[in-house]
CSV table of N, CA and C in Angstrom, one decimal:
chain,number,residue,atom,x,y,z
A,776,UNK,N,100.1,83.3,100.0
A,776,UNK,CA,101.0,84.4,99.9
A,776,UNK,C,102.3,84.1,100.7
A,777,UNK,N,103.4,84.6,100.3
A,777,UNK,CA,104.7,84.7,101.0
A,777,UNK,C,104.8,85.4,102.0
A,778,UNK,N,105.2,84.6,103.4
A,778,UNK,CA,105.9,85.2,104.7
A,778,UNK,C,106.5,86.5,104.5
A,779,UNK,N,105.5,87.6,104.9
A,779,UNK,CA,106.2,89.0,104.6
A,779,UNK,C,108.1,88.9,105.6
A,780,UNK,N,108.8,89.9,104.7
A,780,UNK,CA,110.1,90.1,104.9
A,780,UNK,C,110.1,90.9,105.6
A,781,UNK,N,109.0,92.0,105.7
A,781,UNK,CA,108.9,93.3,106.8
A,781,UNK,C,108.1,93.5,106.4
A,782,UNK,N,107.6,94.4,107.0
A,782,UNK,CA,106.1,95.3,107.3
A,782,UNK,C,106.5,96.4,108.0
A,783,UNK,N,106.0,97.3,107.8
A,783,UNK,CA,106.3,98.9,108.1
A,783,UNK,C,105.5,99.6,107.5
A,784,UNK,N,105.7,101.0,107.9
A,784,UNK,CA,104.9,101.9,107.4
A,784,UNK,C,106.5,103.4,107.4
A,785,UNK,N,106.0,104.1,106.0
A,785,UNK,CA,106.6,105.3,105.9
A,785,UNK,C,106.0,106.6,105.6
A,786,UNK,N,106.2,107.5,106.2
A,786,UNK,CA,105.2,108.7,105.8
A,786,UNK,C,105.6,109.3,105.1
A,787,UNK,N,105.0,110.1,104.0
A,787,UNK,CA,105.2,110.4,103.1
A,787,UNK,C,106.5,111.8,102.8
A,788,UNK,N,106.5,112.3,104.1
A,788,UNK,CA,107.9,113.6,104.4
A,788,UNK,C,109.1,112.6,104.6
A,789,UNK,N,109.2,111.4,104.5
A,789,UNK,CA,110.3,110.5,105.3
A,789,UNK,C,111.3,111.0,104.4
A,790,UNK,N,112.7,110.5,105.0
A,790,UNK,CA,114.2,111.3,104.2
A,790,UNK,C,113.7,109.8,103.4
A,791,UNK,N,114.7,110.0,102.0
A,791,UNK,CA,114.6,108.9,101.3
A,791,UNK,C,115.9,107.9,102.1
A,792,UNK,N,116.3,106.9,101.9
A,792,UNK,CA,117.1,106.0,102.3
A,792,UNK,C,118.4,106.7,101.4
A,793,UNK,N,119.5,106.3,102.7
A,793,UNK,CA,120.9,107.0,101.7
A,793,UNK,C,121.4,106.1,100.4
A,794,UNK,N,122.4,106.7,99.6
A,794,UNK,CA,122.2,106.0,98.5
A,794,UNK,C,121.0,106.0,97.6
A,795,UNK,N,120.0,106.7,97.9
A,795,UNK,CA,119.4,106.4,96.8
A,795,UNK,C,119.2,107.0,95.3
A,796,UNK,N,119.2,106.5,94.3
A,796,UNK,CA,118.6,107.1,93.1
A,796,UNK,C,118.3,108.2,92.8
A,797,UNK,N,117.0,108.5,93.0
A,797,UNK,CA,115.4,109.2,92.9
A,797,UNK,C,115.2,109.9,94.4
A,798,UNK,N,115.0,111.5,94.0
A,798,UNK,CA,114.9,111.8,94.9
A,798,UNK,C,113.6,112.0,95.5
A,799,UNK,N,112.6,111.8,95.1
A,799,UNK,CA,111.3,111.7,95.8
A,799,UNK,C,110.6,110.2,95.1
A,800,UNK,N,109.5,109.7,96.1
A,800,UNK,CA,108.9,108.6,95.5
A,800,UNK,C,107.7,108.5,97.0
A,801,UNK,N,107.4,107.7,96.6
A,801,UNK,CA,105.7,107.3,97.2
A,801,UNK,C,106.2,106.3,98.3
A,802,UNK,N,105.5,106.7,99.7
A,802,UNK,CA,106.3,105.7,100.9
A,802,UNK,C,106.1,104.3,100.8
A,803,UNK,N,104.9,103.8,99.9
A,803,UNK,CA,104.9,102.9,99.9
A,803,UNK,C,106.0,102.3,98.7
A,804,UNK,N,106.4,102.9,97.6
A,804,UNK,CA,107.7,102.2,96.8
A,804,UNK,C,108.8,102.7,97.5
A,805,UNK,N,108.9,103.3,99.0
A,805,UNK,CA,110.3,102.7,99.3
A,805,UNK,C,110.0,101.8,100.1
A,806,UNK,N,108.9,101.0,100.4
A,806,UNK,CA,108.9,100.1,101.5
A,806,UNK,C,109.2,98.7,100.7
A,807,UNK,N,108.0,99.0,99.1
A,807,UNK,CA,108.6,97.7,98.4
A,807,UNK,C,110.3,97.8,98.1
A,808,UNK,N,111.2,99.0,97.7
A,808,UNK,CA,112.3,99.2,97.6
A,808,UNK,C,112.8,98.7,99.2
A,809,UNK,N,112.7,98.8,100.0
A,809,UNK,CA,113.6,97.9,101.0
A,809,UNK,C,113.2,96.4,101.1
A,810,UNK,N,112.5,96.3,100.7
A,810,UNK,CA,111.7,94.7,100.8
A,810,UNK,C,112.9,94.0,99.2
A,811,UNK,N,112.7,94.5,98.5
A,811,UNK,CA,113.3,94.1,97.5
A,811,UNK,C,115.1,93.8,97.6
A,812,UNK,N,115.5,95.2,98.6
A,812,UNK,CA,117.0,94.9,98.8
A,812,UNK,C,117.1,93.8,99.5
A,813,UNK,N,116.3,93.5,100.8
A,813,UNK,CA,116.5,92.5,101.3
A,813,UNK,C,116.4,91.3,101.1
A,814,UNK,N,115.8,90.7,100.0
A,814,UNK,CA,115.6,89.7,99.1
A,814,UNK,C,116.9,89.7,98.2
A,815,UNK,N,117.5,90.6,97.3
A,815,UNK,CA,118.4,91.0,96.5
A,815,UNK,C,119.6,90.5,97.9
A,816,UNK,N,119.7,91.1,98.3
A,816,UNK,CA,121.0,90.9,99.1
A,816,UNK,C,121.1,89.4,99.8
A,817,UNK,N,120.5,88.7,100.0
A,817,UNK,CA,120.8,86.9,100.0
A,817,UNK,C,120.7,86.4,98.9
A,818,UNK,N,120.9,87.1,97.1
A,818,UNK,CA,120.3,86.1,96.7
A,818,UNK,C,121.9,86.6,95.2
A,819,UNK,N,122.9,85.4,95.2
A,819,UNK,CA,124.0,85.7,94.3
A,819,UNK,C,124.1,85.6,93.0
A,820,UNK,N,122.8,85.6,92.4
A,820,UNK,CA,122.5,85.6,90.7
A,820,UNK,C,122.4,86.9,90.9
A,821,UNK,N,122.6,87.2,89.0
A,821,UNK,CA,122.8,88.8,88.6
A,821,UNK,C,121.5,89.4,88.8
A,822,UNK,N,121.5,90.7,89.0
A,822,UNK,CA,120.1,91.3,89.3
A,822,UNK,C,119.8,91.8,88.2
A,823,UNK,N,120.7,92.2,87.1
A,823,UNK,CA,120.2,93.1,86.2
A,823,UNK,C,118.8,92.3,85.0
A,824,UNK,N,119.1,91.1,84.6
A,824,UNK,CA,117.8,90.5,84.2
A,824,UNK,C,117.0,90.0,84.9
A,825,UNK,N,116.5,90.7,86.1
A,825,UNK,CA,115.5,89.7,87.2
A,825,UNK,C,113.8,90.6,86.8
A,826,UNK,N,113.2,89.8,86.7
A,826,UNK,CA,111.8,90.5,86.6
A,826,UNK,C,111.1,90.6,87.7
A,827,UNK,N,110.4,91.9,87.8
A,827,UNK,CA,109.5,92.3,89.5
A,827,UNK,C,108.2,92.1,88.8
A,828,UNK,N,107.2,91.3,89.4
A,828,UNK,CA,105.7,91.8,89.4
A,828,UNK,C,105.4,92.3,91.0
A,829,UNK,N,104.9,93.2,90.7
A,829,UNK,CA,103.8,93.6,91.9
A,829,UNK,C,102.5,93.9,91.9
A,830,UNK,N,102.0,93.3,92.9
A,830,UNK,CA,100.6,93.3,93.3
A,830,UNK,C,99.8,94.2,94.2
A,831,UNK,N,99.1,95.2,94.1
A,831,UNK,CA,98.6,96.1,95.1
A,831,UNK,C,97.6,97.2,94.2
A,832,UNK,N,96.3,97.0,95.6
A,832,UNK,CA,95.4,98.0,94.6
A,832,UNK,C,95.4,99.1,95.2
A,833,UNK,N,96.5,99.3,96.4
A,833,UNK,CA,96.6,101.0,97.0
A,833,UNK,C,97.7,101.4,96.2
A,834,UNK,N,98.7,101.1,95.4
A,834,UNK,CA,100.0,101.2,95.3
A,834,UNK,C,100.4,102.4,95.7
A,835,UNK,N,100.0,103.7,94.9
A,835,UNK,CA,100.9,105.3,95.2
A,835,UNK,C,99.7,105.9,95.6
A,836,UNK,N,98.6,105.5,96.5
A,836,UNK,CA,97.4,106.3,96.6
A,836,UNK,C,97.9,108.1,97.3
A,837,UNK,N,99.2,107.6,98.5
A,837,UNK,CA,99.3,108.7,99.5
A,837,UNK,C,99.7,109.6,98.3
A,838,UNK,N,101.0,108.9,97.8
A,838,UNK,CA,101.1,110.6,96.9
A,838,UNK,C,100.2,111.0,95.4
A,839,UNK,N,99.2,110.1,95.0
A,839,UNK,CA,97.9,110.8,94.4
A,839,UNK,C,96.9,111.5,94.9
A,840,UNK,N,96.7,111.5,96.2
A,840,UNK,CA,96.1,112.1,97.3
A,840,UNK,C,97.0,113.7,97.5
A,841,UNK,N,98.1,113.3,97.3
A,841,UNK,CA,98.9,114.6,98.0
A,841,UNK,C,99.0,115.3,96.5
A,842,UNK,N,98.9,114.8,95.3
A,842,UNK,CA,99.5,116.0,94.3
A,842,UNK,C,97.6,116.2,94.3
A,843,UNK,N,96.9,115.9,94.3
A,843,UNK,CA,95.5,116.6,94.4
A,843,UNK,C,95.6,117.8,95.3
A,844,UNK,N,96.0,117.5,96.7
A,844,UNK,CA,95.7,118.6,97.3
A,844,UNK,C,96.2,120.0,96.6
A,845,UNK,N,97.7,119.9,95.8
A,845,UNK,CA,98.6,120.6,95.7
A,845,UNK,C,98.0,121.2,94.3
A,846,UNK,N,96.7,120.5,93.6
A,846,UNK,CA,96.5,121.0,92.1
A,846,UNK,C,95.1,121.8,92.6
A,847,UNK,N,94.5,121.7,94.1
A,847,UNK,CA,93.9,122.8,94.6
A,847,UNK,C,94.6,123.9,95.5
A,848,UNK,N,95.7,124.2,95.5
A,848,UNK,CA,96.3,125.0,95.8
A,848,UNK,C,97.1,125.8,94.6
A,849,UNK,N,97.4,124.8,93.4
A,849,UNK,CA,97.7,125.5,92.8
A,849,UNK,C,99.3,125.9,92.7
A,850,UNK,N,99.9,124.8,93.1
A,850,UNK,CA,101.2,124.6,93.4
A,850,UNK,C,102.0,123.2,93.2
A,851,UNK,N,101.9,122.7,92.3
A,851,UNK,CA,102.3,121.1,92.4
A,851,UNK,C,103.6,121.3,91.8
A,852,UNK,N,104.4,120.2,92.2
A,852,UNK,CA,105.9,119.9,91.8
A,852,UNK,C,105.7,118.7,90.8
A,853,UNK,N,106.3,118.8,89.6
A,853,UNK,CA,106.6,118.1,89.2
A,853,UNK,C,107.3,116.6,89.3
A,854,UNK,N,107.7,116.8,90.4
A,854,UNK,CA,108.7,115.3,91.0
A,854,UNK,C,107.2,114.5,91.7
A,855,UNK,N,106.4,115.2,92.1
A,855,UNK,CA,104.8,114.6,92.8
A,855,UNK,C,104.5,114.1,91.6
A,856,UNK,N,104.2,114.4,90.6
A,856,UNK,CA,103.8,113.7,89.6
A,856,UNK,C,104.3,112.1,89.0
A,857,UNK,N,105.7,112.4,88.7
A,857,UNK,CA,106.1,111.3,88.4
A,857,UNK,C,106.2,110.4,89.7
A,858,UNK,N,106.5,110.7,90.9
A,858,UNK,CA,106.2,110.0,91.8
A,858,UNK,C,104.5,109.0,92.3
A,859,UNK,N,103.3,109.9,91.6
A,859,UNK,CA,101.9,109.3,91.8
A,859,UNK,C,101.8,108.0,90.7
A,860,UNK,N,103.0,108.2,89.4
A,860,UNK,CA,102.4,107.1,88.8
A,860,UNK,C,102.7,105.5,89.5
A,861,UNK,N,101.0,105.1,89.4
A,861,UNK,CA,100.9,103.7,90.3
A,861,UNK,C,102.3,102.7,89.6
A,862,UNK,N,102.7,102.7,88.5
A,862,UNK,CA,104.0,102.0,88.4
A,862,UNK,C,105.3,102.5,88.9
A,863,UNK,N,105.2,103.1,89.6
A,863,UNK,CA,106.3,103.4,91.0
A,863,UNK,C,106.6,102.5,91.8
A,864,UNK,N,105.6,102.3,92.4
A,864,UNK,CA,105.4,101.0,93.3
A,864,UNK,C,106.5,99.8,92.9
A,865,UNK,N,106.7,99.4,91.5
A,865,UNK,CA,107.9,98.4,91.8
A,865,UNK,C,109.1,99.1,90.5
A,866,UNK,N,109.0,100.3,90.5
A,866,UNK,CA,109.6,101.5,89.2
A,866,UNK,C,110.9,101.7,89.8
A,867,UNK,N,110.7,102.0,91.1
A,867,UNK,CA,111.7,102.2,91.8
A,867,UNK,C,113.0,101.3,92.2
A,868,UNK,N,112.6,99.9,92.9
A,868,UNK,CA,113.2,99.0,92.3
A,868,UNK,C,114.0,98.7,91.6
A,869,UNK,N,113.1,98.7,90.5
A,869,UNK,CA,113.7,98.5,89.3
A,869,UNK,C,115.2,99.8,89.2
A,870,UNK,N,115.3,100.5,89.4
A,870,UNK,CA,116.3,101.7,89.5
A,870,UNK,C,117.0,102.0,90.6
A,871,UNK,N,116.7,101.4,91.5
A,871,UNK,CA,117.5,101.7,92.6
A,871,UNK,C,118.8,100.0,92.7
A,872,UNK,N,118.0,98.8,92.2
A,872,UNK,CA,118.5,97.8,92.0
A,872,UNK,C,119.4,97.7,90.8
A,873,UNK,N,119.3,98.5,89.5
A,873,UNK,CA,119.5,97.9,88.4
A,873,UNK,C,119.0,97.0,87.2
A,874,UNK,N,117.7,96.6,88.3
A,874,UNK,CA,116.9,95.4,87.2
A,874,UNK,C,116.2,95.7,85.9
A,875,UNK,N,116.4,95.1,85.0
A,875,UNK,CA,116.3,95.2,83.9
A,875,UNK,C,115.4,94.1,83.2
A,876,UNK,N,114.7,93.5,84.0
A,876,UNK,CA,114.3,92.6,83.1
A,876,UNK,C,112.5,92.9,83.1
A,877,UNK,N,111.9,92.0,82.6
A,877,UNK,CA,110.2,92.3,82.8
A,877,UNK,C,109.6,92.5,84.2
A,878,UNK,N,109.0,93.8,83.9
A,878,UNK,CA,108.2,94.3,85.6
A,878,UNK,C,106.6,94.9,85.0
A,879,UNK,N,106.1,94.2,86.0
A,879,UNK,CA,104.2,95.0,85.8
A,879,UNK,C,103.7,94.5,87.2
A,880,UNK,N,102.9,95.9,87.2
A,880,UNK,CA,102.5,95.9,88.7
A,880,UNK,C,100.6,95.6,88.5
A,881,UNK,N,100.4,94.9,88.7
A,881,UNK,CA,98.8,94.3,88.6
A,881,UNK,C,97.8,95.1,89.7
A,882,UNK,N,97.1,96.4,89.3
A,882,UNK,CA,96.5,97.1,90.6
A,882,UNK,C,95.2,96.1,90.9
A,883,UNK,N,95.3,95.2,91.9
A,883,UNK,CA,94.5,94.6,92.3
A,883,UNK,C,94.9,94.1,93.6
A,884,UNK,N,93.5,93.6,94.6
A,884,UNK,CA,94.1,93.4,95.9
A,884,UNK,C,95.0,92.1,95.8
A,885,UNK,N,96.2,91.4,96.6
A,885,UNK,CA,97.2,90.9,96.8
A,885,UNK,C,96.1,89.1,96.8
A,886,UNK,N,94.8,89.7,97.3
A,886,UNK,CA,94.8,87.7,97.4
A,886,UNK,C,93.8,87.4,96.1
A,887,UNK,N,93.5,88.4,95.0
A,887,UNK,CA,93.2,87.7,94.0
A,887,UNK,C,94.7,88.0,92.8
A,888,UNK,N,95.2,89.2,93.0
A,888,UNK,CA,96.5,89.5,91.9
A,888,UNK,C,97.6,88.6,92.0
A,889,UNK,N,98.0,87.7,93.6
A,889,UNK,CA,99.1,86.5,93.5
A,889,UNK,C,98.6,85.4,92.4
A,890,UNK,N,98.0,85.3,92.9
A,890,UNK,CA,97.8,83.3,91.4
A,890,UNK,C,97.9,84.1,90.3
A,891,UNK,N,97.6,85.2,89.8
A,891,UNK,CA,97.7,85.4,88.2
A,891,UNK,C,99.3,86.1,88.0
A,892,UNK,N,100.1,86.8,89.1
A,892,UNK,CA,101.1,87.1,88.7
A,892,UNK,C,101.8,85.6,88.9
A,893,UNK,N,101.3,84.6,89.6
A,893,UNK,CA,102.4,83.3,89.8
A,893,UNK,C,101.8,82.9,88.3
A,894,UNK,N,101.1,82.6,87.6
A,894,UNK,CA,101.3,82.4,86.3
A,894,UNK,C,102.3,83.3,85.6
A,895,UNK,N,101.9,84.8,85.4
A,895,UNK,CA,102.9,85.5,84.8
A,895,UNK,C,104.4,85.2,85.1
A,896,UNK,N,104.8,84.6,86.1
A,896,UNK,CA,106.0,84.7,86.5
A,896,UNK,C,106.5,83.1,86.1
A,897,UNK,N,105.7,82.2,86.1
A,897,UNK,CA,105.8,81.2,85.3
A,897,UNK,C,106.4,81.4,83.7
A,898,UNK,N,105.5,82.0,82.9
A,898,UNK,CA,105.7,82.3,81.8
A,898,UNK,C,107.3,83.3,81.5
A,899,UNK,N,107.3,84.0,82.6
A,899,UNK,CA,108.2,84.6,82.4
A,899,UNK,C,109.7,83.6,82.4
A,900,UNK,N,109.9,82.9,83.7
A,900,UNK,CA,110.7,82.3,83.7
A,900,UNK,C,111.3,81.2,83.3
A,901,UNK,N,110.1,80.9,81.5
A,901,UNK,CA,110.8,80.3,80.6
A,901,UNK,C,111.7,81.2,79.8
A,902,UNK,N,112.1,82.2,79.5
A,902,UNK,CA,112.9,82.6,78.8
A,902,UNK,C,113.3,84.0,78.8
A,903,UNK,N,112.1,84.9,79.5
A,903,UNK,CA,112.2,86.3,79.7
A,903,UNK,C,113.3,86.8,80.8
A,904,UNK,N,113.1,86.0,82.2
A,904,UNK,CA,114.2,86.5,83.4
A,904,UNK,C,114.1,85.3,83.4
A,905,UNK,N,115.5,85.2,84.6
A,905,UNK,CA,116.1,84.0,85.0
A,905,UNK,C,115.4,84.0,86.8
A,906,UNK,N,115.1,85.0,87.4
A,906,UNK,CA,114.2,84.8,88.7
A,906,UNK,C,113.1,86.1,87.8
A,907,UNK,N,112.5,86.3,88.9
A,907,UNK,CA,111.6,86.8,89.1
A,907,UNK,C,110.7,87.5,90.8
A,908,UNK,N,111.2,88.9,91.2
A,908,UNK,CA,110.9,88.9,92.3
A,908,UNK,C,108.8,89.2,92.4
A,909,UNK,N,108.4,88.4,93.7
A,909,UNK,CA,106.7,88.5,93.5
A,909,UNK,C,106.6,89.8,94.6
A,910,UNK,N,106.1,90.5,94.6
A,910,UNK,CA,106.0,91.9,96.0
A,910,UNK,C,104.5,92.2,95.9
A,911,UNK,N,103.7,91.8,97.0
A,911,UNK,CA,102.6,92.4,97.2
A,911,UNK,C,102.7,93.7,98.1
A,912,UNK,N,101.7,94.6,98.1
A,912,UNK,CA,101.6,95.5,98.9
A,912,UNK,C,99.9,95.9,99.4
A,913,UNK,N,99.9,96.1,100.8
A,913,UNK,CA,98.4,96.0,101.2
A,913,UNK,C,98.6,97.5,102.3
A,914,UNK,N,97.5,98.2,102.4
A,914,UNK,CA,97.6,98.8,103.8
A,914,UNK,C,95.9,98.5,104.8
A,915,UNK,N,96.6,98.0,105.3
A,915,UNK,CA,95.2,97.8,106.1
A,915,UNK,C,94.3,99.1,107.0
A,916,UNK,N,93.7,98.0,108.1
A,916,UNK,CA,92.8,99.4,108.7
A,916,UNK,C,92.7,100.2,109.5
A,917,UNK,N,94.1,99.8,109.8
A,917,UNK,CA,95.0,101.1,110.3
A,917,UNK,C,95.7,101.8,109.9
A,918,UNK,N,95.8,101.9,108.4
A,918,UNK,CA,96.6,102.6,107.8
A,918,UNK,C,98.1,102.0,107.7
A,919,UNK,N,98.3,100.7,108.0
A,919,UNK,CA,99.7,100.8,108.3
A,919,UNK,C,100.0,100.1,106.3
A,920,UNK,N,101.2,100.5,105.9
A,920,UNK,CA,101.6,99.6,104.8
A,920,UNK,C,101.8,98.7,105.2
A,921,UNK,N,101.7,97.4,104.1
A,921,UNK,CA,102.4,95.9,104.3
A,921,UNK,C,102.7,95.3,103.1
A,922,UNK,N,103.7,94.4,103.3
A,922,UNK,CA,104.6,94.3,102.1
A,922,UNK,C,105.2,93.0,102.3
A,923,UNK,N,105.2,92.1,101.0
A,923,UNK,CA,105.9,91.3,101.3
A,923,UNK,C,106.7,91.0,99.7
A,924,UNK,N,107.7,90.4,99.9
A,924,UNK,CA,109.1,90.0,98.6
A,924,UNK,C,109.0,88.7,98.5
A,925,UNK,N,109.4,87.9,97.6
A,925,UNK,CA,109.7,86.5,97.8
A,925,UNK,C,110.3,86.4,95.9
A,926,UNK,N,111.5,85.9,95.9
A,926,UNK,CA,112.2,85.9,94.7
A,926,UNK,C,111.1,84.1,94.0
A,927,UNK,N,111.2,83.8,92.9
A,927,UNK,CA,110.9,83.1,91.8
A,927,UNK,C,112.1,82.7,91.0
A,928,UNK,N,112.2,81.2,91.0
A,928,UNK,CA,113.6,81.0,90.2
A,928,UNK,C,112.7,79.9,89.2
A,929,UNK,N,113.4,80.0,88.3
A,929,UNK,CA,113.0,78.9,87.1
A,929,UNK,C,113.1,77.4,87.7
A,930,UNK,N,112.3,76.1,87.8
A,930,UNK,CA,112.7,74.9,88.5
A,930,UNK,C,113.5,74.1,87.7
C-alpha cells in the first residue's frame, strides 16, 4: 500500500471545507476529498481526464447509519441520502476536483481491493485516463478514518 498523505478523522456535523461543491457528504469522502487535493496540487497534468479508483469496505457507513436512525424517526433529508451512497466516497472528488475520467470504488478491505484496482488502473492507463488516482480508506479500532492517495501515471 501507499505511504498515507494524512490520516484523520471527521465527524459527521463537521462544517464542510470552504469552497466546496456539495453541501453535505459522508466524513469519510471529505477526508478522501482532502487526500485527493493534496495529491492534485503537486501534480501539473490536467485533472479533468484523471481516473479515481477507491478502495474501502466502510466507505459511507457513518452516514448510512445516520439516515437509518432518521427513517426511525421519521424525518430524513434528502441530501442524507444521496450522501449514504457508498460511491460518494471517491463521487466527491470527482466534483469537487473536476475529474472526469473513469472512477469505481471497489467496497472491499484496502489489502485485498489494492492489487485488483492496480490492475484496473493498469488497464486504464492504456487509453482511458492519462494518471489515475489509487485512495484507500480504512477506519480502524478506534474508530479513527485512514486514508491514503497516491496518483498512477502511464510508464
Amino acid at each position: 500500500m501507499p505511504e498515507p498523505i494524512a490520516t484523520g478523522t471527521r465527524a459527521p456535523d463537521a462544517p464542510r471545507p470552504p469552497g466546496a461543491r456539495v453541501r453535505y457528504a459522508d466524513p469519510a469522502a471529505w477526508l478522501v476529498c482532502d487526500l485527493v487535493g493534496q495529491v492534485l496540487r503537486d501534480w501539473p497534468g490536467e485533472h479533468e481526464p484523471v481516473g479515481v479508483l477507491g478502495v474501502s469496505e466502510y466507505a459511507t457507513g457513518d452516514t448510512l447509519r445516520r439516515v437509518a436512525a432518521e427513517v426511525v424517526k421519521q424525518v430524513v433529508s434528502p441530501l442524507r441520502f444521496v450522501a449514504a451512497s457508498p460511491g460518494t466516497l471517491i463521487g466527491l472528488s470527482c466534483l469537487q476536483f473536476g475529474l472526469h475520467g473513469p472512477s469505481l470504488l471497489l467496497t472491499m478491505p484496502p489489502v485485498d481491493g489494492v492489487p485488483v484496482a492496480r490492475v484496473l488502473a493498469g488497464r486504464w492507463l492504456t487509453g482511458a485516463a492519462p494518471a489515475v488516482l489509487l485512495v484507500t480508506h480504512e477506519v480502524d479500532r478506534s474508530g479513527t478514518h485512514r486514508g491514503t492517495c497516491e496518483l498512477l501515471e502511464a510508464a
